[in-house]
Amino acid sequence: MAQLPFYWIDAFTSRAFGGNPAAIVPLNAWLPDDQLQQLATQHGLSETAYYVPTADGFHLRWFTPECEVDLCGHATLAAATVVFDRSPDVRQISFESQSGLLTVTKDEFDRAVLDFPSRPPAAAEHDDQTAELLAALGLRDADWIGKSRDHLVVLPDQKSLSALQPDFGRLPNF
């Protein structure tokens, strides 16, 4: 495999070794998916973002050490940081992704601002899946359970949240 550029970007921080790290690998053309996955696994960060230039911006994909995901905010901001650093006159970037078009703009303070897609949850049906989710969270009940791409569980107060004892081995199913 040819040598590839690699960036380690810490999002959501102004200090070194803080924030939320992401690996960024700019590409001229897509590599096979298994190679993208192998690189992400080797990087060992929560996400590795790859982008390829297009006529209107960039195509962007994200991989965890385990699989490809359809959206990752901090890795999108990290990828935008690389693009902005490589092209200082650029003020707005368009990333086409599995989650649709994502736009990152530099604000008046040169901070990157990401326009996230909206995924409002709808009330989830009380079925075997929601019962399993509650059990995995160590709960008998919740004030409300919603679902869009992910589940949203509303608890009555901070005390209830602090008392959670989830079974993390069961949570990846949700």
PDB file of C-alpha atoms in Angstrom:
ATOM      1  CA  MET A   1       0.000   0.000   0.000  1.00  0.00           C
ATOM      2  CA  ALA A   2       1.260   3.484  -0.810  1.00  0.00           C
ATOM      3  CA  GLN A   3       1.980   5.950   1.959  1.00  0.00           C
ATOM      4  CA  LEU A   4      -1.059   7.974   2.968  1.00  0.00           C
ATOM      5  CA  PRO A   5      -1.291  11.301   4.788  1.00  0.00           C
ATOM      6  CA  PHE A   6      -2.506  10.885   8.357  1.00  0.00           C
ATOM      7  CA  TYR A   7      -3.706  13.512  10.830  1.00  0.00           C
ATOM      8  CA  TRP A   8      -4.573  13.105  14.502  1.00  0.00           C
ATOM      9  CA  ILE A   9      -6.998  15.907  15.371  1.00  0.00           C
ATOM     10  CA  ASP A  10      -8.340  16.599  18.862  1.00  0.00           C
ATOM     11  CA  ALA A  11     -11.851  18.055  18.459  1.00  0.00           C
ATOM     12  CA  PHE A  12     -13.660  20.169  21.059  1.00  0.00           C
ATOM     13  CA  THR A  13     -10.525  21.496  22.738  1.00  0.00           C
ATOM     14  CA  SER A  14      -7.962  24.267  22.541  1.00  0.00           C
ATOM     15  CA  ARG A  15      -5.201  22.268  24.221  1.00  0.00           C
ATOM     16  CA  ALA A  16      -2.971  19.434  23.071  1.00  0.00           C
ATOM     17  CA  PHE A  17      -3.997  15.922  24.123  1.00  0.00           C
ATOM     18  CA  GLY A  18      -7.492  17.052  25.105  1.00  0.00           C
ATOM     19  CA  GLY A  19     -10.907  16.836  23.547  1.00  0.00           C
ATOM     20  CA  ASN A  20     -12.116  13.995  21.372  1.00  0.00           C
ATOM     21  CA  PRO A  21      -9.466  12.547  19.020  1.00  0.00           C
ATOM     22  CA  ALA A  22     -10.080  11.393  15.465  1.00  0.00           C
ATOM     23  CA  ALA A  23      -7.793  10.105  12.752  1.00  0.00           C
ATOM     24  CA  ILE A  24      -8.162  11.836   9.381  1.00  0.00           C
ATOM     25  CA  VAL A  25      -6.906  10.329   6.127  1.00  0.00           C
ATOM     26  CA  PRO A  26      -7.390  12.414   2.964  1.00  0.00           C
ATOM     27  CA  LEU A  27      -7.546  10.245  -0.153  1.00  0.00           C
ATOM     28  CA  ASN A  28      -7.478  10.981  -3.872  1.00  0.00           C
ATOM     29  CA  ALA A  29      -9.690   7.955  -4.570  1.00  0.00           C
ATOM     30  CA  TRP A  30     -11.402   5.348  -2.435  1.00  0.00           C
ATOM     31  CA  LEU A  31      -9.451   2.348  -1.249  1.00  0.00           C
ATOM     32  CA  PRO A  32     -11.250  -0.980  -0.867  1.00  0.00           C
ATOM     33  CA  ASP A  33     -13.500  -1.062   2.212  1.00  0.00           C
ATOM     34  CA  ASP A  34     -11.453  -3.808   3.863  1.00  0.00           C
ATOM     35  CA  GLN A  35      -8.346  -1.595   3.701  1.00  0.00           C
ATOM     36  CA  LEU A  36     -10.244   1.365   5.172  1.00  0.00           C
ATOM     37  CA  GLN A  37     -11.416  -0.899   7.981  1.00  0.00           C
ATOM     38  CA  GLN A  38      -7.922  -2.294   8.587  1.00  0.00           C
ATOM     39  CA  LEU A  39      -6.448   1.194   8.798  1.00  0.00           C
ATOM     40  CA  ALA A  40      -9.147   2.317  11.250  1.00  0.00           C
ATOM     41  CA  THR A  41      -8.504  -0.754  13.384  1.00  0.00           C
ATOM     42  CA  GLN A  42      -4.768  -0.039  13.352  1.00  0.00           C
ATOM     43  CA  HIS A  43      -5.326   3.618  14.297  1.00  0.00           C
ATOM     44  CA  GLY A  44      -7.290   2.459  17.347  1.00  0.00           C
ATOM     45  CA  LEU A  45      -9.206   5.730  17.775  1.00  0.00           C
ATOM     46  CA  SER A  46     -12.974   5.883  18.199  1.00  0.00           C
ATOM     47  CA  GLU A  47     -13.255   7.101  14.584  1.00  0.00           C
ATOM     48  CA  THR A  48     -11.121   7.411  11.500  1.00  0.00           C
ATOM     49  CA  ALA A  49     -12.536   9.717   8.817  1.00  0.00           C
ATOM     50  CA  TYR A  50     -11.609   9.370   5.156  1.00  0.00           C
ATOM     51  CA  TYR A  51     -12.491  11.929   2.527  1.00  0.00           C
ATOM     52  CA  VAL A  52     -12.185  12.108  -1.250  1.00  0.00           C
ATOM     53  CA  PRO A  53     -12.596  15.300  -3.301  1.00  0.00           C
ATOM     54  CA  THR A  54     -15.683  15.603  -5.512  1.00  0.00           C
ATOM     55  CA  ALA A  55     -16.810  18.277  -7.971  1.00  0.00           C
ATOM     56  CA  ASP A  56     -18.817  20.041  -5.228  1.00  0.00           C
ATOM     57  CA  GLY A  57     -16.733  19.336  -2.119  1.00  0.00           C
ATOM     58  CA  PHE A  58     -15.866  16.000  -0.586  1.00  0.00           C
ATOM     59  CA  HIS A  59     -17.288  12.567   0.031  1.00  0.00           C
ATOM     60  CA  LEU A  60     -16.759  11.573   3.691  1.00  0.00           C
ATOM     61  CA  ARG A  61     -16.853   8.204   5.460  1.00  0.00           C
ATOM     62  CA  TRP A  62     -16.180   7.192   9.079  1.00  0.00           C
ATOM     63  CA  PHE A  63     -14.875   3.917  10.470  1.00  0.00           C
ATOM     64  CA  THR A  64     -14.538   2.759  14.061  1.00  0.00           C
ATOM     65  CA  PRO A  65     -12.060  -0.022  14.858  1.00  0.00           C
ATOM     66  CA  GLU A  66     -15.044  -2.397  14.417  1.00  0.00           C
ATOM     67  CA  CYS A  67     -17.202  -1.084  11.556  1.00  0.00           C
ATOM     68  CA  GLU A  68     -18.259   1.781   9.309  1.00  0.00           C
ATOM     69  CA  VAL A  69     -20.721   4.237  10.878  1.00  0.00           C
ATOM     70  CA  ASP A  70     -23.160   6.597   9.178  1.00  0.00           C
ATOM     71  CA  LEU A  71     -22.374   9.765  11.149  1.00  0.00           C
ATOM     72  CA  CYS A  72     -19.650  11.091  13.429  1.00  0.00           C
ATOM     73  CA  GLY A  73     -19.696  14.749  14.419  1.00  0.00           C
ATOM     74  CA  HIS A  74     -16.255  15.121  15.989  1.00  0.00           C
ATOM     75  CA  ALA A  75     -14.540  13.324  13.108  1.00  0.00           C
ATOM     76  CA  THR A  76     -16.420  15.547  10.621  1.00  0.00           C
ATOM     77  CA  LEU A  77     -15.149  18.651  12.409  1.00  0.00           C
ATOM     78  CA  ALA A  78     -11.663  17.131  12.490  1.00  0.00           C
ATOM     79  CA  ALA A  79     -11.790  16.435   8.731  1.00  0.00           C
ATOM     80  CA  ALA A  80     -12.944  20.013   8.139  1.00  0.00           C
ATOM     81  CA  THR A  81     -10.001  21.249  10.204  1.00  0.00           C
ATOM     82  CA  VAL A  82      -7.625  19.408   7.881  1.00  0.00           C
ATOM     83  CA  VAL A  83      -9.340  20.854   4.789  1.00  0.00           C
ATOM     84  CA  PHE A  84      -9.347  24.384   6.261  1.00  0.00           C
ATOM     85  CA  ASP A  85      -5.650  24.076   7.215  1.00  0.00           C
ATOM     86  CA  ARG A  86      -4.744  22.878   3.708  1.00  0.00           C
ATOM     87  CA  SER A  87      -6.860  25.614   2.058  1.00  0.00           C
ATOM     88  CA  PRO A  88      -6.814  28.705   4.319  1.00  0.00           C
ATOM     89  CA  ASP A  89      -9.061  30.777   2.024  1.00  0.00           C
ATOM     90  CA  VAL A  90     -11.913  28.263   2.168  1.00  0.00           C
ATOM     91  CA  ARG A  91     -14.731  29.309   4.527  1.00  0.00           C
ATOM     92  CA  GLN A  92     -17.274  26.551   3.850  1.00  0.00           C
ATOM     93  CA  ILE A  93     -16.997  22.842   3.078  1.00  0.00           C
ATOM     94  CA  SER A  94     -19.638  20.413   1.835  1.00  0.00           C
ATOM     95  CA  PHE A  95     -19.281  16.752   2.771  1.00  0.00           C
ATOM     96  CA  GLU A  96     -21.540  14.193   1.129  1.00  0.00           C
ATOM     97  CA  SER A  97     -22.053  11.277   3.495  1.00  0.00           C
ATOM     98  CA  GLN A  98     -24.334   8.367   4.332  1.00  0.00           C
ATOM     99  CA  SER A  99     -26.253  10.865   6.484  1.00  0.00           C
ATOM    100  CA  GLY A 100     -26.696  13.300   3.604  1.00  0.00           C
ATOM    101  CA  LEU A 101     -25.009  16.619   2.948  1.00  0.00           C
ATOM    102  CA  LEU A 102     -23.045  17.994   5.907  1.00  0.00           C
ATOM    103  CA  THR A 103     -21.861  21.595   5.756  1.00  0.00           C
ATOM    104  CA  VAL A 104     -19.042  22.982   7.888  1.00  0.00           C
ATOM    105  CA  THR A 105     -18.525  26.744   7.955  1.00  0.00           C
ATOM    106  CA  LYS A 106     -15.866  28.878   9.611  1.00  0.00           C
ATOM    107  CA  ASP A 107     -17.500  31.447  11.867  1.00  0.00           C
ATOM    108  CA  GLU A 108     -16.206  34.973  12.573  1.00  0.00           C
ATOM    109  CA  PHE A 109     -13.791  33.527  15.163  1.00  0.00           C
ATOM    110  CA  ASP A 110     -12.463  30.890  12.705  1.00  0.00           C
ATOM    111  CA  ARG A 111     -14.247  28.112  14.589  1.00  0.00           C
ATOM    112  CA  ALA A 112     -15.732  25.275  12.574  1.00  0.00           C
ATOM    113  CA  VAL A 113     -19.536  25.073  12.819  1.00  0.00           C
ATOM    114  CA  LEU A 114     -21.255  21.879  11.662  1.00  0.00           C
ATOM    115  CA  ASP A 115     -24.862  21.739  10.491  1.00  0.00           C
ATOM    116  CA  PHE A 116     -26.031  18.332  11.777  1.00  0.00           C
ATOM    117  CA  PRO A 117     -28.874  16.432  10.157  1.00  0.00           C
ATOM    118  CA  SER A 118     -32.074  16.415  12.180  1.00  0.00           C
ATOM    119  CA  ARG A 119     -33.266  13.034  13.414  1.00  0.00           C
ATOM    120  CA  PRO A 120     -36.134  13.734  15.798  1.00  0.00           C
ATOM    121  CA  PRO A 121     -37.171  10.593  17.691  1.00  0.00           C
ATOM    122  CA  ALA A 122     -40.682   9.227  17.696  1.00  0.00           C
ATOM    123  CA  ALA A 123     -42.134   7.371  20.658  1.00  0.00           C
ATOM    124  CA  ALA A 124     -40.899   3.793  20.592  1.00  0.00           C
ATOM    125  CA  GLU A 125     -43.375   0.976  20.955  1.00  0.00           C
ATOM    126  CA  HIS A 126     -43.165  -0.976  24.195  1.00  0.00           C
ATOM    127  CA  ASP A 127     -42.088  -4.296  22.761  1.00  0.00           C
ATOM    128  CA  ASP A 128     -39.399  -6.941  23.312  1.00  0.00           C
ATOM    129  CA  GLN A 129     -36.704  -4.611  21.953  1.00  0.00           C
ATOM    130  CA  THR A 130     -37.491  -1.740  24.322  1.00  0.00           C
ATOM    131  CA  ALA A 131     -37.799  -4.222  27.218  1.00  0.00           C
ATOM    132  CA  GLU A 132     -34.327  -5.557  26.331  1.00  0.00           C
ATOM    133  CA  LEU A 133     -32.958  -2.009  26.128  1.00  0.00           C
ATOM    134  CA  LEU A 134     -34.308  -1.176  29.579  1.00  0.00           C
ATOM    135  CA  ALA A 135     -32.847  -4.404  30.957  1.00  0.00           C
ATOM    136  CA  ALA A 136     -29.451  -3.643  29.367  1.00  0.00           C
ATOM    137  CA  LEU A 137     -29.547  -0.229  31.043  1.00  0.00           C
ATOM    138  CA  GLY A 138     -30.480  -1.832  34.364  1.00  0.00           C
ATOM    139  CA  LEU A 139     -33.895  -0.149  34.390  1.00  0.00           C
ATOM    140  CA  ARG A 140     -37.422  -1.393  34.991  1.00  0.00           C
ATOM    141  CA  ASP A 141     -39.052   1.637  33.382  1.00  0.00           C
ATOM    142  CA  ALA A 142     -38.361   5.084  31.917  1.00  0.00           C
ATOM    143  CA  ASP A 143     -40.361   8.277  31.572  1.00  0.00           C
ATOM    144  CA  TRP A 144     -40.166   7.999  27.795  1.00  0.00           C
ATOM    145  CA  ILE A 145     -38.386   5.947  25.132  1.00  0.00           C
ATOM    146  CA  GLY A 146     -37.950   7.318  21.642  1.00  0.00           C
ATOM    147  CA  LYS A 147     -36.274   6.048  18.494  1.00  0.00           C
ATOM    148  CA  SER A 148     -34.896   7.524  15.314  1.00  0.00           C
ATOM    149  CA  ARG A 149     -31.573   6.034  14.253  1.00  0.00           C
ATOM    150  CA  ASP A 150     -30.782   5.470  17.927  1.00  0.00           C
ATOM    151  CA  HIS A 151     -32.858   5.096  21.055  1.00  0.00           C
ATOM    152  CA  LEU A 152     -33.458   7.953  23.466  1.00  0.00           C
ATOM    153  CA  VAL A 153     -34.333   7.079  27.053  1.00  0.00           C
ATOM    154  CA  VAL A 154     -35.693   9.848  29.285  1.00  0.00           C
ATOM    155  CA  LEU A 155     -35.326   9.393  33.036  1.00  0.00           C
ATOM    156  CA  PRO A 156     -37.100  11.365  35.755  1.00  0.00           C
ATOM    157  CA  ASP A 157     -34.022  13.044  37.234  1.00  0.00           C
ATOM    158  CA  GLN A 158     -30.242  13.210  37.590  1.00  0.00           C
ATOM    159  CA  LYS A 159     -30.326  10.780  40.518  1.00  0.00           C
ATOM    160  CA  SER A 160     -31.864   8.107  38.277  1.00  0.00           C
ATOM    161  CA  LEU A 161     -29.227   8.722  35.637  1.00  0.00           C
ATOM    162  CA  SER A 162     -26.378   8.573  38.165  1.00  0.00           C
ATOM    163  CA  ALA A 163     -27.719   5.287  39.546  1.00  0.00           C
ATOM    164  CA  LEU A 164     -27.608   3.508  36.167  1.00  0.00           C
ATOM    165  CA  GLN A 165     -25.615   0.315  36.069  1.00  0.00           C
ATOM    166  CA  PRO A 166     -25.756  -0.640  32.393  1.00  0.00           C
ATOM    167  CA  ASP A 167     -24.572  -3.928  30.980  1.00  0.00           C
ATOM    168  CA  PHE A 168     -22.264  -2.504  28.320  1.00  0.00           C
ATOM    169  CA  GLY A 169     -21.924  -5.898  26.661  1.00  0.00           C
ATOM    170  CA  ARG A 170     -25.617  -5.823  25.760  1.00  0.00           C
ATOM    171  CA  LEU A 171     -25.800  -2.189  24.626  1.00  0.00           C
ATOM    172  CA  PRO A 172     -24.164  -2.538  21.167  1.00  0.00           C
ATOM    173  CA  ASN A 173     -27.389  -4.259  20.061  1.00  0.00           C
ATOM    174  CA  PHE A 174     -29.105  -0.886  20.191  1.00  0.00           C
TER     175      PHE A 174
END
